[in-house]
PDB file of C-alpha atoms in Angstrom:
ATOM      1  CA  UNK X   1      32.275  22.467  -2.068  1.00 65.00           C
ATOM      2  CA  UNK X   2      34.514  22.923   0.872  1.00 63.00           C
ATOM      3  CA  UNK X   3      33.921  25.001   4.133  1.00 60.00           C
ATOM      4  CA  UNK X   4      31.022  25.987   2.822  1.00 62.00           C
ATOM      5  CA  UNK X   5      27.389  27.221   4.612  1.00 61.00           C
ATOM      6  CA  UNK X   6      24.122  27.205   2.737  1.00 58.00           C
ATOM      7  CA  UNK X   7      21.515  29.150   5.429  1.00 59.00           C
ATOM      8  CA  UNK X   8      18.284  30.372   4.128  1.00 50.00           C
ATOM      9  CA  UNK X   9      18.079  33.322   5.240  1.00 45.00           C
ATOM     10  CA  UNK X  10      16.759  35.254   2.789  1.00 42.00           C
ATOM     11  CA  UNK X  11      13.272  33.634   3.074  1.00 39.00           C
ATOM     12  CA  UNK X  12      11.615  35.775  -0.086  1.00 35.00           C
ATOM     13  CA  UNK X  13      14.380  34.203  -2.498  1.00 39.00           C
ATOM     14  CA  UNK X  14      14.516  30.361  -0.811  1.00 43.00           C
ATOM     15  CA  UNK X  15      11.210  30.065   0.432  1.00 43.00           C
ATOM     16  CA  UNK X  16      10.254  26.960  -0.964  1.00 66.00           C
ATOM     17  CA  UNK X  17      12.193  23.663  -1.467  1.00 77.00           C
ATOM     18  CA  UNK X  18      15.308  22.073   0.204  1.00 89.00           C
ATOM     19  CA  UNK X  19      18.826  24.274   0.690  1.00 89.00           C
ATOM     20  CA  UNK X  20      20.454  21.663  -2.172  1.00 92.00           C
ATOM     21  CA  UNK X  21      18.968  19.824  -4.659  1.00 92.00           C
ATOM     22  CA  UNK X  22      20.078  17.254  -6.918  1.00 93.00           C
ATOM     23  CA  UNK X  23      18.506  15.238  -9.811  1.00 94.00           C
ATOM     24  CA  UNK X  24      19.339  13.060 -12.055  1.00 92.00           C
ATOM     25  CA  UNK X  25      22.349  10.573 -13.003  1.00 90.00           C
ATOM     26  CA  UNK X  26      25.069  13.314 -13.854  1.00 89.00           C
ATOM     27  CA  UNK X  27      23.881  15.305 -10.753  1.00 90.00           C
ATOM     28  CA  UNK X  28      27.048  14.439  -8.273  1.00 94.00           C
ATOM     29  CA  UNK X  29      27.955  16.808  -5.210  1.00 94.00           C
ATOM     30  CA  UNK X  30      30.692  16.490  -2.649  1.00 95.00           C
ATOM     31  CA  UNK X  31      30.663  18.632   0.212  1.00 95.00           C
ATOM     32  CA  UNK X  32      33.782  18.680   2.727  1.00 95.00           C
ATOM     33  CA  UNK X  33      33.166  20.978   6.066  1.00 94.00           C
ATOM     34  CA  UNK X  34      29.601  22.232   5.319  1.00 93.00           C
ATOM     35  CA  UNK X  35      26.727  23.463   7.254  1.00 93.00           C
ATOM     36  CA  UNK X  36      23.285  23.134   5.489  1.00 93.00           C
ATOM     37  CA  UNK X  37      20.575  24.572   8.106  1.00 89.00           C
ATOM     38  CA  UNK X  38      17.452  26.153   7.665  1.00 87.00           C
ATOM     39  CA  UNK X  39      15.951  25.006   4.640  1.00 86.00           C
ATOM     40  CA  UNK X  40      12.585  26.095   4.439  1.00 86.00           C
ATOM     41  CA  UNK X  41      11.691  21.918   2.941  1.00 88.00           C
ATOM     42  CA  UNK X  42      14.605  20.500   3.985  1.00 92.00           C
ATOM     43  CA  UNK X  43      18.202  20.289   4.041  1.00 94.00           C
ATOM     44  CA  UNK X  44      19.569  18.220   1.393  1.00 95.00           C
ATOM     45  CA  UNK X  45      17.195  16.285  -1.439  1.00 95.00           C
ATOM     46  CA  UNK X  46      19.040  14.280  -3.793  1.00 96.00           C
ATOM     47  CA  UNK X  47      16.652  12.330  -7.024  1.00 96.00           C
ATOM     48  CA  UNK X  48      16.796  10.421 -10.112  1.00 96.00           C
ATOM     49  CA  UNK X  49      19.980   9.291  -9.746  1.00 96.00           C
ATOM     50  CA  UNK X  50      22.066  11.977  -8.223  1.00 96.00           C
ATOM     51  CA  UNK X  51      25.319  10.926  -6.327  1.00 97.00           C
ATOM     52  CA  UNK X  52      26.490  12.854  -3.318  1.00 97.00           C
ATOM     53  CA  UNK X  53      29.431  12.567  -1.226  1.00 97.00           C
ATOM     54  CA  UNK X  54      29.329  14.533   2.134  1.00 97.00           C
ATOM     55  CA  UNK X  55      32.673  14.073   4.721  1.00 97.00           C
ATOM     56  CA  UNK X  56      32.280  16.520   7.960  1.00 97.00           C
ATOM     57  CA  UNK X  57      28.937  17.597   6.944  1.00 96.00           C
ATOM     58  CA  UNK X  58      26.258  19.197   9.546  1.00 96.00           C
ATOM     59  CA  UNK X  59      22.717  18.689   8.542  1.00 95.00           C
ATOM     60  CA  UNK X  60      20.432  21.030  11.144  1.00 94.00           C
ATOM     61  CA  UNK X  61      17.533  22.954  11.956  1.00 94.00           C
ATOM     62  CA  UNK X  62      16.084  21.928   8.517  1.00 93.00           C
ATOM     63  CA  UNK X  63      11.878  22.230   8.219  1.00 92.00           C
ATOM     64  CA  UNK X  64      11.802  18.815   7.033  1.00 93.00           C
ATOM     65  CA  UNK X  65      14.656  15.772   6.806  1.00 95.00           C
ATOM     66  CA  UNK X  66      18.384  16.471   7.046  1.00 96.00           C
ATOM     67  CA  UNK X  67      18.882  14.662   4.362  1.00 97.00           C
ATOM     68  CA  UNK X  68      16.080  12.894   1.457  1.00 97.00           C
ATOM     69  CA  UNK X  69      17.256  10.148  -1.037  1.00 98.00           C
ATOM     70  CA  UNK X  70      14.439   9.316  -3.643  1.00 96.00           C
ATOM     71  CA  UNK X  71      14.497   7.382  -6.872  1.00 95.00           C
ATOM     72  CA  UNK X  72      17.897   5.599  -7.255  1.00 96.00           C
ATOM     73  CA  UNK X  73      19.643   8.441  -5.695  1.00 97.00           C
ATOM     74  CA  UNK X  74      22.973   7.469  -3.507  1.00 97.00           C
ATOM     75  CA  UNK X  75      25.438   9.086  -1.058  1.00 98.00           C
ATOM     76  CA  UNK X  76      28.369   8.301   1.197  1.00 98.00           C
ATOM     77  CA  UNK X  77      28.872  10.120   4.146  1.00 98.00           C
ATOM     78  CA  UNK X  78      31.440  10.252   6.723  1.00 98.00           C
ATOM     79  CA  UNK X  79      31.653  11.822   9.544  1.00 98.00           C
ATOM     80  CA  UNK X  80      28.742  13.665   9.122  1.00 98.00           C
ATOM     81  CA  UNK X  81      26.100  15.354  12.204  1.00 98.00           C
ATOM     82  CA  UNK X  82      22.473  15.200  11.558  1.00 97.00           C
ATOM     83  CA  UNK X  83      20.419  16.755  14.678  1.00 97.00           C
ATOM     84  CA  UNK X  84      17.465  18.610  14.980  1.00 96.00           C
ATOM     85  CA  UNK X  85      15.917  18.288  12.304  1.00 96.00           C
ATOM     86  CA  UNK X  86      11.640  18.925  11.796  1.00 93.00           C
ATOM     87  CA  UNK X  87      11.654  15.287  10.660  1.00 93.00           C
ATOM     88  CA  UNK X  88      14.192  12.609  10.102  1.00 95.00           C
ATOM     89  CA  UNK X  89      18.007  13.171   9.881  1.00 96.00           C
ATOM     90  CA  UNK X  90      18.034  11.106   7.176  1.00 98.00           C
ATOM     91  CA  UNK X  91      15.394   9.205   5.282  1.00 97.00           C
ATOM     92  CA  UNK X  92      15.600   7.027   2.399  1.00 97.00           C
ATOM     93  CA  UNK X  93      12.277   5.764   0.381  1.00 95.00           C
ATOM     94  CA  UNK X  94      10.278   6.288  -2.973  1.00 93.00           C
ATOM     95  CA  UNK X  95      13.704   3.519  -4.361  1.00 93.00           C
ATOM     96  CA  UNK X  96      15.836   5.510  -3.436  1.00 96.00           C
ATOM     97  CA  UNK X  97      19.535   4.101  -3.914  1.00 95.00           C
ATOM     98  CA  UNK X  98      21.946   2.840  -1.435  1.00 97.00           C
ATOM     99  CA  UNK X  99      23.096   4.670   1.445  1.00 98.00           C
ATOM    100  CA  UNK X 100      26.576   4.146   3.160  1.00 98.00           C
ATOM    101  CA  UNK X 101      27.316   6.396   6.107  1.00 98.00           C
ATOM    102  CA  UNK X 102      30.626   5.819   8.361  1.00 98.00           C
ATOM    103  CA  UNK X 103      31.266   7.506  12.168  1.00 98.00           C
ATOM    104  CA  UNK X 104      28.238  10.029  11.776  1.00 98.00           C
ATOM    105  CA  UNK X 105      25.961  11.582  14.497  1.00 98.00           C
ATOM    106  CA  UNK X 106      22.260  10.928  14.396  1.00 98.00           C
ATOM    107  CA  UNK X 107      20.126  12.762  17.014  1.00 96.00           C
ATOM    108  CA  UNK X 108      17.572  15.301  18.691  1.00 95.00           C
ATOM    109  CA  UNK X 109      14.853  14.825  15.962  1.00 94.00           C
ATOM    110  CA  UNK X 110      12.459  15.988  17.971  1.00 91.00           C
ATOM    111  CA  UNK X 111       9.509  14.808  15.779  1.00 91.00           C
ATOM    112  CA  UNK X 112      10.541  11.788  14.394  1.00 92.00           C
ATOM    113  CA  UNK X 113      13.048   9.084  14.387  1.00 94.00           C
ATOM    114  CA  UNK X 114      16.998   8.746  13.482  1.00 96.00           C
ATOM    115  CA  UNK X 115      16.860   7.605  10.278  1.00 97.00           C
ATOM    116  CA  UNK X 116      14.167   6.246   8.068  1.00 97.00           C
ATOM    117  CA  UNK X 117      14.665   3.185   5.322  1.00 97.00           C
ATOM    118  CA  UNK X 118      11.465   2.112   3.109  1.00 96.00           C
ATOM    119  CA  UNK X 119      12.213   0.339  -0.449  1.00 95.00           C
ATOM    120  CA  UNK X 120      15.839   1.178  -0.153  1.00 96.00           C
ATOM    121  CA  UNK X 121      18.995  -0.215   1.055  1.00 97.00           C
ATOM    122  CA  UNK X 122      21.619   1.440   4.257  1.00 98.00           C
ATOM    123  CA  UNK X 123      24.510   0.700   5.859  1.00 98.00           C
ATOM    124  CA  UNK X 124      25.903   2.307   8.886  1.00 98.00           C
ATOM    125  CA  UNK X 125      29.351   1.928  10.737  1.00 98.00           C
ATOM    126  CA  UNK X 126      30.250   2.890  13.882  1.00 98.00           C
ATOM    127  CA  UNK X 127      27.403   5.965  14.069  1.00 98.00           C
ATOM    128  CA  UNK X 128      25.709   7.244  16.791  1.00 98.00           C
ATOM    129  CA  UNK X 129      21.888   7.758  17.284  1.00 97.00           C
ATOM    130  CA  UNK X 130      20.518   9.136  20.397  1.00 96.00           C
ATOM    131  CA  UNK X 131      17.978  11.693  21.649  1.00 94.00           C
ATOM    132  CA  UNK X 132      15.625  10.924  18.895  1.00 94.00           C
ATOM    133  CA  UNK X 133      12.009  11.386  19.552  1.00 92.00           C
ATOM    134  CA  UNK X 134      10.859   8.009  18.412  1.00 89.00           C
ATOM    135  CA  UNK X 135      13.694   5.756  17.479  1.00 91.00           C
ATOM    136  CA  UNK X 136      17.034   5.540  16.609  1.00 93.00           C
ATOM    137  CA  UNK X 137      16.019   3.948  12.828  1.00 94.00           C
ATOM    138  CA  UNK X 138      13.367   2.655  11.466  1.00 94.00           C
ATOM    139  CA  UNK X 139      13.246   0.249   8.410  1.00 95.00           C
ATOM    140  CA  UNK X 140       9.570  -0.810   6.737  1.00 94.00           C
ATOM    141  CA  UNK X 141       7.854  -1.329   3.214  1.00 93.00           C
ATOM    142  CA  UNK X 142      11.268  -3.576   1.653  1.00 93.00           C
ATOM    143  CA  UNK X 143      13.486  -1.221   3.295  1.00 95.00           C
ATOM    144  CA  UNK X 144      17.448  -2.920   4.074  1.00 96.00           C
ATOM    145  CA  UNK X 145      19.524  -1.720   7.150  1.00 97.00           C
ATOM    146  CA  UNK X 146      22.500  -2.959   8.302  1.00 98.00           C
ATOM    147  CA  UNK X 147      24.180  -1.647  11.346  1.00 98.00           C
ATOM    148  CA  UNK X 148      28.087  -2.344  12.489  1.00 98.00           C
ATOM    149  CA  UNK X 149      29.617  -0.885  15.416  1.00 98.00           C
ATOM    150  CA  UNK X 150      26.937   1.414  16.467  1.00 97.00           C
ATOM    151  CA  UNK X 151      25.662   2.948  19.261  1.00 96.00           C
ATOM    152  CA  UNK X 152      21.608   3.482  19.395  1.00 95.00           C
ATOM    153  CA  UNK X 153      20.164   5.143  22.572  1.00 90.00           C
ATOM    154  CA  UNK X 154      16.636   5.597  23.341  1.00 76.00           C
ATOM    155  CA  UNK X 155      15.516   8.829  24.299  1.00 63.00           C
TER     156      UNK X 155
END
């Protein structure tokens, strides 16, 4: 997908579940210059495997998390904006794969923290997180993060 926006407005035909899902190990999406906002759930929920792939991606004004890995799903990210959110920008847990994210923005989750890790594995170069309500990221329950050459601010 490229320059793409997936708002849901029309509330009676999205009004449950994330603006994109994807399941299982064939499941891959790359995104290049999207906006995903306003998902009723969530922005982005990726499961069982799924592989996604988002470069200049904004993640915003989602009901839930910017972003969801569960059960051995992955992505790569670069670039990427996660801000006000409901809940996390990103959160990874329930095994969820590995997470590699390069020079993306993190902030103004009013409800929550940065990012999330719990029985999965992250990795983060040069990103930002800032403006969060309670942290920049949070790692618990087995959960792996691994910061280079970023910037966390507290609130």
């Amino acid at each position: 997908m490229l320059n793409c926006c997936f708002p849901q407005l029309y509330h009676h035909i999205f009004s449950s579940g994330p603006a994109v899902f994807a399941a299982y190990a064939a499941s891959k999406i790359i995104m290049q210059a999207c906006a995903i906002h306003i998902g009723s759930q969530g922005g982005i929920l990726a499961v069982d495997g799924a592989k996604l792939s988002l470069h200049q991606t904004h993640c915003c004004h989602n009901a839930a998390s910017g972003l969801e890995l569960r059960t051995r799903a992955f992505a790569s990210l670069e670039g990427c904006h996660f801000y006000n959110n409901g809940l996390q920008g990103i959160v990874l847990w329930k095994s969820a794969g590995e997470l590699t994210a390069k020079h993306c923005d993190i902030h103004s989750h009013p409800c929550e923290s940065g990012v999330v890790v719990s029985k999965a594995k992250a990795t983060f170069s040069g990103c930002k997180f800032y403006g969060n309500y309670l942290c920049g990221a949070v790692t618990q329950d087995k959960g792996v993060l691994r910061m280079f050459e970023c910037e966390v601010h507290v609130t």
